[in-house]
Amino acid sequence: MSPTGRPEGEHRSAQHEGGPASAGADVLLRVAHAGKTFDVSPPWLARTLGGQPRRLLHAVDDVSFDIRRGETLGLVGESGCGKSTVARLIVGLYRLSSGSIFYAGESVAALASGNAPRSLRRRLQMIFQDPYASLNPRWRVADIVAEPIRAHRLVVGGKAIRARVDALLSHVGLAAADGRKYPHQFSGGQRQRISIARALASEPEFLVCDEPTSALDVSVQAQVLNLMRDLQRELGLTYLFISHNLAVVHHVADRVGVMYLGRIVELADKKPLFATPRHPYTRMLLDAIPDLAMTGKARTPVAGEVPNPLTPPPGCTFHPRCPHANDRCRSEVPKLAPAPLAGMVACHAVEERRIPIVAERA
Amino acid sequence: MSNPLLEVRDLRVEFPTRRGTLTAVDGVSFAIAPGEVLGVVGESGAGKSLTGAAIIGLLEPPGRIAAGEIRLDGMRIDNLPHEAMRRIRGRRIGAIFQDPLTSLDPLYSIGRQLVETIRTHLDMGDAAARRRAIELLGEVGIPAAGQRIDQYPHQFSGGMRQRVVIALAIAAQPQLIIADEPTTALDVSIQAQIIALLKRLCRDHGTAVMLVTHDMGVIAETADRVAVMYAGRIAEIGPVAGVIRAPRHPYTIGLMGSIPSLVGEREHLLQIDGTMPRLNAIPTGCAFHPRCERVFDRCQRERPDLLDAGASRAACWLYASGSRKEGA
Amino acid sequence: MAGRLADALRDSWDSDLAWSFRHSPYAMVAAIVFAACVGTAVLAPWVAPHNPFDLAQLDLSNSLKPPMWIAGGDPSYPLGTDDQGRDILSTIFFGARISLEVGIAAVLFSMGLGVALGLLAGYVGGKTDAFIMRVADVQLSFPAILIALLIDGVARAVFPGAHDSMAFWVLVLSIGVSGWVQYARTVRGSTMVEKNKEYVQAARLFGIHPLAIMARHVLPNVLGPVLVIATIHIATAIITEATLSFLGVGVPATEPSLGTLIRIGNDFMFSGEWWVTLFPGLALVIMVLAINLLGDWLRDALNPRLR
């Protein structure tokens, strides 16, 4: 059970995902009504001559959640749902369009503008998806891992830095001698270990992991997931773990948020989310996973595809694919609200108790 | 399996490079019966895609078939001239690749591409071919096929494009389809739709499929039998339920244990230490022996053939006693 | 330290580039020819039979001697002499030295300017990018030779007396300025690709200064194509220098470059003293051809798609 596990019950869901009133001492990261809009308009000249309007892409829309110290929040969704944008908003690679994000009570807005205090920058780090693009091909591994140490002046002096790099490399299961090699001399899994060593170099408390194993083969994925779990236990790390793979999220996360077209549609502890998913989209996702247990259970693949995020449907964006949609769903955007039994769900049908609660899997 | 549709025997694919010849596929043998779905699973670099490419004659030079035989319906196709192979491709063997965008020509409407494919392989007039194209699009689940036929690939979403590619692959009603990671580029919900479509088409037309993928879940859903590849060789082959529920080869055991599951709670996933060897450093004997927990002397010296192991056959000396019985 | 050096040497010998070089006869011949050009140019004061710039050695009675294998030729002037009695072979050695100096200096200048502006435009984007690239567009609509003539003309007007002593730097500046656009465009394109890669994002997360990211992360990864352009540009710059000198706005006739030699010889072409122009011209062609062949090979060797 997770360190933040609590007894099941109706009262607790509202407590930890709500507004500022529920600010507990153990909340490390708070995302409050965060929004990110990208301007994808054609260039000014084409717009003026062609009479085309400005086009805005709402990549992330009114997203709120808390992450408590020491836990892992999983964020799942299909491509284009905005989960990677959330990751980049938190670490300051993108600037927020609306809302706010606080890390240990401090706004992270300064990260994006480049004048954040070093202490804040040091504590938040990120692991990227592509192990081939996340390491500079012209740098030796030791220099790659040493970069944050030098940037933050955590250790001074060539010898001391080298010792620290060697320790980090061996921590993630590489040899000190590997430091002299270049990234292309390593396999994908080993590169991801180098990435992790680099992220750990600044001694962070919080790691944003953006699909860290999606580019890896399953057996290598297992190695990396095991390593990340061990590091979390050892160093008391807090993770935001982003993935499109529900099984991976089920393995690593304590709580899970499900995103669809820029919004969180369901947020709950792992167990209830996977056992009794409430939102029709979560159910659909769970239903779509190929059944490795070969129970022979007939699956009904949900029809339709994710709509174009530039022209999202009105009301609940999932309504065109939802078997439970009614007129209200087609006009009114559902808010993320505490659902009966567990978690938070943004769905009119759940709120109105039009959908029976069905156990998904034993 | 008295009359296999496709028979691959001791296939060996080599890549001459300036640092010596690399053997990417080494002594691979298997057969596919008419209407059967054979899953070929393995991690990147295991040689699964190259095996598929070798069968349809689309090995990228300098890759070449160095040894072995490939027979389609009893006829050797591995040594056919280009032109003859091109006629077989499309007419008797269809192909589906991972990225639907690269399989479609962005400059032509999908209708034109379909009609061209149909007319190349079947004796049909323009109007009849067009009717057939619309029929095909409907069959692969494209709504309003009559209108969409004149659209271009970029007007279709990823899932819809893959449906068009499938329509192209089945246009000439081939006996065999080689599908190389057909769902890898797609989201889970779309992936489920495509898998369901592939299954339905095979059932309806009795088409055999060689399904190459890295995803055991897709295999479990779709395949009748599965071949697990490691370092260019088949480690284990057998009925899909047997291989998944009771894997025999230590590599397959490790592979299955390393897949995170939606059921139950595990602190750690089963982990195979190390990585698959690079092609220029494949160990002697069993290629898996440096990573194997149950390794013994013989594994380091001799390369195991596929031996009977329960429901499936595994290339592992642990099952050597069974082979002696059979060999007698 | 010695171990590291040995590693580096073995790595570079083992690298794909070195392998491709060892398997390209064109590249090897071109490299040998180019090395010979550079060698004779650098060592001109020692290998040239005469010093054509030393007025004391000149003797007008030796003027316009034909090459040694033609009747009237003198073995101590193998390729003949010009109207002032200077040994053609020696002037070619010294002229090539000046041509190479101008070419390389101009390319370094162009490259520095273009790479810096390209990096800035690509990395910063927005208005900075728009401004730099519009300036580049405008400049591209002028022929390079016109820009060089303009700069040269301005320099002559501003420093009337000192022109001869500054001719070298004016040439470098005028050829250099006219060439930066190509570098800037290439670097900008690759920079826009690189800056979205995750290793650059990671560096931003560590709070590395944007200029440091550009210099230490992006720059090493966009230099490949720049090297190709620079190699071929040396040839172009040498030709431009020769053209300018031929037009009479280059280096002074007292210290002639290859272009100046061709111009001087041009006056004697129709009176039958063809060697004064032909041999410097040949030297120019050989040198430029070698550089271009090297550049072509480098482009193919660095292009992963052709490998």
PDB file of N, CA and C in Angstrom, chain B residues 105-161:
ATOM      1  N   ASP B 105       0.633   7.323 -50.569  1.00  0.00           N
ATOM      2  CA  ASP B 105       1.242   8.414 -51.312  1.00  0.00           C
ATOM      3  C   ASP B 105       0.443   9.690 -51.046  1.00  0.00           C
ATOM      4  N   PRO B 106       1.095  10.696 -50.465  1.00  0.00           N
ATOM      5  CA  PRO B 106       0.339  11.897 -50.091  1.00  0.00           C
ATOM      6  C   PRO B 106      -0.208  12.665 -51.292  1.00  0.00           C
ATOM      7  N   LEU B 107       0.295  12.374 -52.491  1.00  0.00           N
ATOM      8  CA  LEU B 107      -0.091  13.185 -53.654  1.00  0.00           C
ATOM      9  C   LEU B 107      -1.333  12.658 -54.362  1.00  0.00           C
ATOM     10  N   TYR B 108      -1.742  11.426 -54.036  1.00  0.00           N
ATOM     11  CA  TYR B 108      -2.899  10.869 -54.729  1.00  0.00           C
ATOM     12  C   TYR B 108      -4.035  10.638 -53.750  1.00  0.00           C
ATOM     13  N   SER B 109      -5.266  10.760 -54.222  1.00  0.00           N
ATOM     14  CA  SER B 109      -6.412  10.468 -53.374  1.00  0.00           C
ATOM     15  C   SER B 109      -6.378   8.978 -53.048  1.00  0.00           C
ATOM     16  N   ILE B 110      -6.973   8.637 -51.911  1.00  0.00           N
ATOM     17  CA  ILE B 110      -6.911   7.230 -51.518  1.00  0.00           C
ATOM     18  C   ILE B 110      -7.677   6.367 -52.511  1.00  0.00           C
ATOM     19  N   GLY B 111      -8.710   6.954 -53.136  1.00  0.00           N
ATOM     20  CA  GLY B 111      -9.468   6.200 -54.131  1.00  0.00           C
ATOM     21  C   GLY B 111      -8.573   5.800 -55.288  1.00  0.00           C
ATOM     22  N   ARG B 112      -7.784   6.750 -55.768  1.00  0.00           N
ATOM     23  CA  ARG B 112      -6.908   6.467 -56.897  1.00  0.00           C
ATOM     24  C   ARG B 112      -5.891   5.385 -56.534  1.00  0.00           C
ATOM     25  N   GLN B 113      -5.368   5.455 -55.296  1.00  0.00           N
ATOM     26  CA  GLN B 113      -4.391   4.446 -54.881  1.00  0.00           C
ATOM     27  C   GLN B 113      -5.026   3.069 -54.793  1.00  0.00           C
ATOM     28  N   LEU B 114      -6.270   3.043 -54.295  1.00  0.00           N
ATOM     29  CA  LEU B 114      -6.962   1.758 -54.184  1.00  0.00           C
ATOM     30  C   LEU B 114      -7.277   1.185 -55.559  1.00  0.00           C
ATOM     31  N   VAL B 115      -7.810   2.047 -56.438  1.00  0.00           N
ATOM     32  CA  VAL B 115      -8.188   1.591 -57.777  1.00  0.00           C
ATOM     33  C   VAL B 115      -6.955   1.063 -58.516  1.00  0.00           C
ATOM     34  N   GLU B 116      -5.859   1.781 -58.364  1.00  0.00           N
ATOM     35  CA  GLU B 116      -4.625   1.354 -59.031  1.00  0.00           C
ATOM     36  C   GLU B 116      -4.198  -0.032 -58.550  1.00  0.00           C
ATOM     37  N   THR B 117      -4.234  -0.207 -57.209  1.00  0.00           N
ATOM     38  CA  THR B 117      -3.846  -1.502 -56.652  1.00  0.00           C
ATOM     39  C   THR B 117      -4.773  -2.612 -57.153  1.00  0.00           C
ATOM     40  N   ILE B 118      -6.058  -2.330 -57.148  1.00  0.00           N
ATOM     41  CA  ILE B 118      -7.019  -3.347 -57.570  1.00  0.00           C
ATOM     42  C   ILE B 118      -6.791  -3.708 -59.032  1.00  0.00           C
ATOM     43  N   ARG B 119      -6.588  -2.683 -59.877  1.00  0.00           N
ATOM     44  CA  ARG B 119      -6.453  -2.957 -61.309  1.00  0.00           C
ATOM     45  C   ARG B 119      -5.121  -3.607 -61.644  1.00  0.00           C
ATOM     46  N   THR B 120      -4.105  -3.349 -60.816  1.00  0.00           N
ATOM     47  CA  THR B 120      -2.816  -4.002 -61.060  1.00  0.00           C
ATOM     48  C   THR B 120      -2.942  -5.505 -60.874  1.00  0.00           C
ATOM     49  N   HIS B 121      -3.729  -5.892 -59.888  1.00  0.00           N
ATOM     50  CA  HIS B 121      -3.730  -7.302 -59.519  1.00  0.00           C
ATOM     51  C   HIS B 121      -4.960  -8.069 -60.007  1.00  0.00           C
ATOM     52  N   LEU B 122      -6.054  -7.382 -60.215  1.00  0.00           N
ATOM     53  CA  LEU B 122      -7.264  -8.079 -60.642  1.00  0.00           C
ATOM     54  C   LEU B 122      -7.691  -7.539 -61.994  1.00  0.00           C
ATOM     55  N   ASP B 123      -8.293  -8.366 -62.772  1.00  0.00           N
ATOM     56  CA  ASP B 123      -8.749  -7.964 -64.095  1.00  0.00           C
ATOM     57  C   ASP B 123     -10.084  -7.244 -63.941  1.00  0.00           C
ATOM     58  N   MET B 124     -10.041  -5.939 -63.884  1.00  0.00           N
ATOM     59  CA  MET B 124     -11.251  -5.183 -63.594  1.00  0.00           C
ATOM     60  C   MET B 124     -11.234  -3.862 -64.335  1.00  0.00           C
ATOM     61  N   GLY B 125     -12.415  -3.381 -64.727  1.00  0.00           N
ATOM     62  CA  GLY B 125     -12.509  -2.070 -65.355  1.00  0.00           C
ATOM     63  C   GLY B 125     -12.437  -0.971 -64.311  1.00  0.00           C
ATOM     64  N   ASP B 126     -12.320   0.270 -64.789  1.00  0.00           N
ATOM     65  CA  ASP B 126     -12.165   1.401 -63.886  1.00  0.00           C
ATOM     66  C   ASP B 126     -13.369   1.537 -62.950  1.00  0.00           C
ATOM     67  N   ALA B 127     -14.556   1.474 -63.532  1.00  0.00           N
ATOM     68  CA  ALA B 127     -15.770   1.683 -62.733  1.00  0.00           C
ATOM     69  C   ALA B 127     -15.941   0.556 -61.722  1.00  0.00           C
ATOM     70  N   ALA B 128     -15.681  -0.666 -62.175  1.00  0.00           N
ATOM     71  CA  ALA B 128     -15.825  -1.803 -61.273  1.00  0.00           C
ATOM     72  C   ALA B 128     -14.812  -1.702 -60.145  1.00  0.00           C
ATOM     73  N   ALA B 129     -13.588  -1.286 -60.496  1.00  0.00           N
ATOM     74  CA  ALA B 129     -12.541  -1.163 -59.481  1.00  0.00           C
ATOM     75  C   ALA B 129     -12.926  -0.119 -58.451  1.00  0.00           C
ATOM     76  N   ARG B 130     -13.540   0.969 -58.935  1.00  0.00           N
ATOM     77  CA  ARG B 130     -13.958   2.016 -58.002  1.00  0.00           C
ATOM     78  C   ARG B 130     -15.060   1.518 -57.072  1.00  0.00           C
ATOM     79  N   ARG B 131     -15.994   0.769 -57.644  1.00  0.00           N
ATOM     80  CA  ARG B 131     -17.049   0.202 -56.788  1.00  0.00           C
ATOM     81  C   ARG B 131     -16.431  -0.704 -55.728  1.00  0.00           C
ATOM     82  N   ARG B 132     -15.462  -1.500 -56.176  1.00  0.00           N
ATOM     83  CA  ARG B 132     -14.788  -2.415 -55.254  1.00  0.00           C
ATOM     84  C   ARG B 132     -14.037  -1.624 -54.170  1.00  0.00           C
ATOM     85  N   ALA B 133     -13.441  -0.509 -54.553  1.00  0.00           N
ATOM     86  CA  ALA B 133     -12.693   0.312 -53.595  1.00  0.00           C
ATOM     87  C   ALA B 133     -13.619   0.839 -52.512  1.00  0.00           C
ATOM     88  N   ILE B 134     -14.792   1.324 -52.930  1.00  0.00           N
ATOM     89  CA  ILE B 134     -15.740   1.845 -51.941  1.00  0.00           C
ATOM     90  C   ILE B 134     -16.188   0.720 -51.009  1.00  0.00           C
ATOM     91  N   GLU B 135     -16.418  -0.443 -51.608  1.00  0.00           N
ATOM     92  CA  GLU B 135     -16.801  -1.609 -50.822  1.00  0.00           C
ATOM     93  C   GLU B 135     -15.743  -1.928 -49.761  1.00  0.00           C
ATOM     94  N   LEU B 136     -14.475  -1.886 -50.221  1.00  0.00           N
ATOM     95  CA  LEU B 136     -13.362  -2.193 -49.310  1.00  0.00           C
ATOM     96  C   LEU B 136     -13.300  -1.197 -48.165  1.00  0.00           C
ATOM     97  N   LEU B 137     -13.435   0.095 -48.499  1.00  0.00           N
ATOM     98  CA  LEU B 137     -13.371   1.121 -47.457  1.00  0.00           C
ATOM     99  C   LEU B 137     -14.472   0.912 -46.439  1.00  0.00           C
ATOM    100  N   GLY B 138     -15.650   0.542 -46.938  1.00  0.00           N
ATOM    101  CA  GLY B 138     -16.741   0.245 -46.024  1.00  0.00           C
ATOM    102  C   GLY B 138     -16.404  -0.941 -45.145  1.00  0.00           C
ATOM    103  N   GLU B 139     -15.767  -1.927 -45.766  1.00  0.00           N
ATOM    104  CA  GLU B 139     -15.457  -3.151 -45.030  1.00  0.00           C
ATOM    105  C   GLU B 139     -14.469  -2.895 -43.894  1.00  0.00           C
ATOM    106  N   VAL B 140     -13.523  -1.963 -44.112  1.00  0.00           N
ATOM    107  CA  VAL B 140     -12.564  -1.680 -43.040  1.00  0.00           C
ATOM    108  C   VAL B 140     -13.094  -0.614 -42.085  1.00  0.00           C
ATOM    109  N   GLY B 141     -14.362  -0.261 -42.215  1.00  0.00           N
ATOM    110  CA  GLY B 141     -14.986   0.586 -41.211  1.00  0.00           C
ATOM    111  C   GLY B 141     -14.780   2.070 -41.412  1.00  0.00           C
ATOM    112  N   ILE B 142     -14.683   2.514 -42.664  1.00  0.00           N
ATOM    113  CA  ILE B 142     -14.601   3.959 -42.891  1.00  0.00           C
ATOM    114  C   ILE B 142     -16.008   4.458 -43.223  1.00  0.00           C
ATOM    115  N   PRO B 143     -16.543   5.320 -42.359  1.00  0.00           N
ATOM    116  CA  PRO B 143     -17.900   5.789 -42.588  1.00  0.00           C
ATOM    117  C   PRO B 143     -17.957   6.687 -43.831  1.00  0.00           C
ATOM    118  N   ALA B 144     -19.100   6.689 -44.489  1.00  0.00           N
ATOM    119  CA  ALA B 144     -19.324   7.501 -45.692  1.00  0.00           C
ATOM    120  C   ALA B 144     -18.221   7.265 -46.723  1.00  0.00           C
ATOM    121  N   ALA B 145     -17.946   5.993 -47.005  1.00  0.00           N
ATOM    122  CA  ALA B 145     -16.845   5.643 -47.891  1.00  0.00           C
ATOM    123  C   ALA B 145     -17.000   6.284 -49.264  1.00  0.00           C
ATOM    124  N   GLY B 146     -18.235   6.381 -49.738  1.00  0.00           N
ATOM    125  CA  GLY B 146     -18.483   6.940 -51.067  1.00  0.00           C
ATOM    126  C   GLY B 146     -17.969   8.359 -51.202  1.00  0.00           C
ATOM    127  N   GLN B 147     -18.058   9.145 -50.111  1.00  0.00           N
ATOM    128  CA  GLN B 147     -17.559  10.523 -50.175  1.00  0.00           C
ATOM    129  C   GLN B 147     -16.062  10.598 -49.880  1.00  0.00           C
ATOM    130  N   ARG B 148     -15.630   9.779 -48.941  1.00  0.00           N
ATOM    131  CA  ARG B 148     -14.248   9.920 -48.482  1.00  0.00           C
ATOM    132  C   ARG B 148     -13.241   9.360 -49.474  1.00  0.00           C
ATOM    133  N   ILE B 149     -13.710   8.575 -50.429  1.00  0.00           N
ATOM    134  CA  ILE B 149     -12.789   7.919 -51.354  1.00  0.00           C
ATOM    135  C   ILE B 149     -11.963   8.927 -52.139  1.00  0.00           C
ATOM    136  N   ASP B 150     -12.501  10.133 -52.373  1.00  0.00           N
ATOM    137  CA  ASP B 150     -11.754  11.104 -53.166  1.00  0.00           C
ATOM    138  C   ASP B 150     -10.898  12.027 -52.317  1.00  0.00           C
ATOM    139  N   GLN B 151     -10.806  11.750 -51.009  1.00  0.00           N
ATOM    140  CA  GLN B 151      -9.963  12.587 -50.161  1.00  0.00           C
ATOM    141  C   GLN B 151      -8.523  12.085 -50.164  1.00  0.00           C
ATOM    142  N   TYR B 152      -7.647  12.924 -49.634  1.00  0.00           N
ATOM    143  CA  TYR B 152      -6.221  12.616 -49.617  1.00  0.00           C
ATOM    144  C   TYR B 152      -5.794  12.116 -48.239  1.00  0.00           C
ATOM    145  N   PRO B 153      -4.673  11.387 -48.166  1.00  0.00           N
ATOM    146  CA  PRO B 153      -4.284  10.787 -46.879  1.00  0.00           C
ATOM    147  C   PRO B 153      -4.263  11.775 -45.720  1.00  0.00           C
ATOM    148  N   HIS B 154      -3.813  13.035 -45.972  1.00  0.00           N
ATOM    149  CA  HIS B 154      -3.685  13.957 -44.831  1.00  0.00           C
ATOM    150  C   HIS B 154      -5.031  14.350 -44.264  1.00  0.00           C
ATOM    151  N   GLN B 155      -6.114  14.047 -44.993  1.00  0.00           N
ATOM    152  CA  GLN B 155      -7.434  14.387 -44.472  1.00  0.00           C
ATOM    153  C   GLN B 155      -7.982  13.298 -43.551  1.00  0.00           C
ATOM    154  N   PHE B 156      -7.196  12.246 -43.360  1.00  0.00           N
ATOM    155  CA  PHE B 156      -7.633  11.156 -42.499  1.00  0.00           C
ATOM    156  C   PHE B 156      -6.843  11.182 -41.195  1.00  0.00           C
ATOM    157  N   SER B 157      -7.476  10.726 -40.106  1.00  0.00           N
ATOM    158  CA  SER B 157      -6.743  10.621 -38.843  1.00  0.00           C
ATOM    159  C   SER B 157      -5.873   9.364 -38.884  1.00  0.00           C
ATOM    160  N   GLY B 158      -4.989   9.230 -37.895  1.00  0.00           N
ATOM    161  CA  GLY B 158      -4.066   8.101 -37.875  1.00  0.00           C
ATOM    162  C   GLY B 158      -4.770   6.753 -37.935  1.00  0.00           C
ATOM    163  N   GLY B 159      -5.825   6.611 -37.154  1.00  0.00           N
ATOM    164  CA  GLY B 159      -6.555   5.348 -37.122  1.00  0.00           C
ATOM    165  C   GLY B 159      -7.223   5.062 -38.471  1.00  0.00           C
ATOM    166  N   MET B 160      -7.800   6.119 -39.065  1.00  0.00           N
ATOM    167  CA  MET B 160      -8.482   5.962 -40.350  1.00  0.00           C
ATOM    168  C   MET B 160      -7.485   5.633 -41.453  1.00  0.00           C
ATOM    169  N   ARG B 161      -6.290   6.242 -41.375  1.00  0.00           N
ATOM    170  CA  ARG B 161      -5.254   5.949 -42.362  1.00  0.00           C
ATOM    171  C   ARG B 161      -4.858   4.487 -42.294  1.00  0.00           C
TER     172      ARG B 161
END
